[in-house]
Amino acid sequence: MKLLKPLALSLALVLAGCASDTPDSSLPEGVAYLGSNLSQQVEVTIPYEKFELDNGLTLILHKDSSDPLVHVDVTYHVGSAREELGKSGFAHFFEHMMFQGSENVADEQHFQLVTESGGTLNGTTNSDRTNYFETVPANQLEKMLWLEADRMGFLLPAVTEEAFEVQRATVKNERGQRVDNQPYGRLNELVSQALYPKGHPYSWPVIGWMEELDNGNVDDLRAFFKRWYGPNNATLTIGGDFDRDQVLQWVVKYFGGLPRGPEVAPLAKAPASLAADRYLTLEDKVHLPLIYLSFPTVYARHQDEAALDLLAEILGGGKTSIFYKNLVKSGLAVQAGVGHPCRELACEFTMYALANPGKMPQLAEIVKVIRDSVDEFERRGVLADDLKKAQVGHEATTIFGLQSVRGKVSSLAHNQTFFGEPDLLQPDLERYRNVTAEDVMRVFNTYIKDKHAVIMSVVPQGQVALAAAPANYTAPGPVPKDQLSHADKVAQAKIEDDFDRSQVPGSGPAPQLKVPGLWQQRLANGIEVIGTLSDETPTTEIMIALDGGQRLTSAAEAGLAQLTATMMAESTESYSTEEIALELEKLGSTISVSASGYRTYVNVSALTANLDATLALLQERLFKPAFSDADFQRVKVQQLQGLQHQANDPGWLANTAWSELLYGDNSAGRPVGGTLESVQALTLEQVKAFYKEQFRAGNASIVTVSNLGQDELLPKLQWLGQWQGEGSRWAPLMAMPELAGPKIYLLDKPGAAQSVIKIGRRGVPFDALGDYFKSGLMNYPLGGAFNSRINLNLREDKGYTYGARSSFRGGPELGSFVAGASVRADATAASVKEFISEIQHFAAEGMTEQELAFMRASVTQSDALSFETPGQKARFLGKLQRYNLPKDFVEQQGTLIRNISLEELNRLAAEQLDLSRMAILVVGDKSSVEPSLRELGYDIVTLTL
């Protein structure tokens, strides 16, 4: 395949940043140069230099001066796979603990310093590694290195009994929100228990078993840190706009004196094996029965991994796959797919289908169709187009993944951690290009055909009869507490420095903000095109925004805009659904259509070399939809079943009820996906009528981000200048509901492990420099940042939630203020009380001078991160275009932030946070939460949806 060769070569030249790949004799003492790839002449590469400190810390530098920012990643080669049997969840627990301060960083100061610097931060844990990362303006790099070094070398003083208990509560809340309170939330952990034998590193979930987390103590935790979080088990990767020699000096200064940890040996590869099919059944709060098959295969970068990945794509990837044809298009399933997730020690080949209960709820029948589909593939074999679309898709994904410094740094860190070689882009491209049809059939025969699997049935509660087969496997329970031994006490290592680590490093000169340069031009029919050049990757993004969306419909027609958008992805006058999908897949392009409350969007992503062919397909999709009855009936059923599925999600229930409370019978008061009643009533004629109303030139505007300049790109869009139609008129808004409060509206979700709380009111619509924008500044210390008053209270101090926020939201004609969180069910009333207390106090007293300074520093400096990727540039240009903003509105906002007074912000707090104009919504188990809610003294209204 030669598709990407000219593109990729230019990409490698664009990404190159450092000047030499020869060892530097002037390196600081304690640093060894391990090489680079700077002189490689290959198609796709991420330029890097690699070093090692005397204490074993691996350092990778990737210089990229295209934006005034840096991304810092510290990856520790420790995940849940390194935990002891009976002590699960420790690696993930440290993802939390490592943000709670260290010897020289106070509790919550890590978040405060990064946020105040205008940066973002997070950490993630999986079975094989834990990483911590920050993206900040380039002048904040030294501070980030100081922070990361302090928690690598000086964390133990902060691992106290009190901090342990607070974060244990936070982890439990995270599990409640992301696992126990989510439909199908326990699927993966139960499958892993059945697929891997007891004691296998992948046999327990990354978040851990809560019983085992309860059984552990602070000494166990400290010992785990001492064992695994030394510099010799870490890779520090820095990408962005920096001075190489200065960075080397800083790394030696802050990390060089940290002691080496215990030696770390690689874990043995351990793919699973099954002697027979293992059947599991889970009764869950779901509407759609689900079947999930998992076959054991190989491990990451095994010689068969690439062929298995492509096999998964051929079998179940998108609308051209056998699974889609036999399960989804036939109407037997709402969704179906195949994947091959790989980890360091083992991989799994997975197949799933969400059954359509109106057509075939019995999962045994779905399994038969799945097995028949596998047999069909065997008979048919691998077609030329099968292989081409899968390989091109992999290459396109590789290219699009290089659009941010974070993406490039993450790739370097991952490959170094697991394979000892940071840049594997070119070898990976070759791995997938070299897969043949014979390879795909060979791995099919080796790992899938007639092989055993874990077969998981997830069924609605009380409907075990729908399961594919009776369960024949029982997972072992947690290790009993009385069989555990605890670690001895661990002391902080004594580290001698020639500088004062307690002093927070200062910031360098503020970087020059790079607001995207733009060009504007109107097509022959008046459609405005606004674009910018982005030449870091050979890609093009085009967004066509059509004003209207659900706003063009009545409340009774809710879901019509989305149903029409979904129909636009189906057949056209010249292509079937599968044919147009195949043509796009062979190009590595996507054309998606989506609806929102006020707009319909058509988004195009393409490798620039394939842009012309992609635009020809866009023209077909945009102007020649077939709107066939067969497509409509299938898509409508899928949307209805999706609504039934969403009705089991407490978050969706809360959002739906909240919109109706605020906006009543206006279109904004209904979910964009509609309701069961509204969607059931929709007809194909309504879809055709909505298409004619929405898809008009007078509603359209276009944003482009490409490595092509205006002179090259604009001629390719001239055909859009022939589009006809005036802009649509919006019907007047209906009267809004009265919100005299505070009053509690309670929506029952029986058995909910957590309650969803929303408190707020209608507010002002969007503006870039007026009260809406200023209200967002006012809210920042209340609930707009991680270390806001609301989050620190409910998450860190009380342990009620995994996260709590407040925000102002605004569109072209409506706005709102909302504060909310998912909280422990037993803390529902207490959480409402704390929310109200924080809002009332902030309305009465306002923010402090310190909070004002924090907000100013954080918000103004964060602009350096706002325009890096093509997607960010497109969103910026889209906002500028949609609201007719001046080109320098970002600079005007900066001036406003620097000059706005505390008095004006606190006046806004008193006006906007008036609790008597707010509603309180609680979605939870009514029988358990209502008594304590009544004790708060507010009227309670029971809602139904």
Coordinates of C-alpha atoms in Angstrom, one line a residue, residues 98-113 143 146-151 154 158 501-502 504:
M98 CA -0.5 11.1 44.1
F99 CA -2.6 14.2 43.8
Q100 CA -3.0 14.7 47.5
G101 CA 0.3 16.4 48.2
S102 CA 3.8 15.3 49.2
E103 CA 6.4 16.5 51.6
N104 CA 6.9 19.9 49.9
V105 CA 3.5 20.2 48.2
A106 CA 0.5 20.8 50.4
D107 CA -2.8 19.0 50.3
E108 CA -4.7 20.0 47.1
Q109 CA -1.7 22.2 46.1
H110 CA -0.9 20.1 43.0
F111 CA -4.3 20.9 41.5
Q112 CA -4.1 24.5 42.6
L113 CA -0.6 25.1 41.0
K143 CA 7.1 23.9 38.1
W146 CA 9.2 20.0 40.6
L147 CA 5.7 18.7 41.3
E148 CA 6.3 15.3 39.6
A149 CA 9.7 14.9 41.3
D150 CA 8.3 15.7 44.7
R151 CA 5.6 13.0 44.6
F154 CA 8.6 12.5 48.8
A158 CA 1.4 12.6 52.7
R501 CA 12.8 21.8 47.6
S502 CA 10.1 23.6 49.6
V504 CA 7.9 26.5 44.4

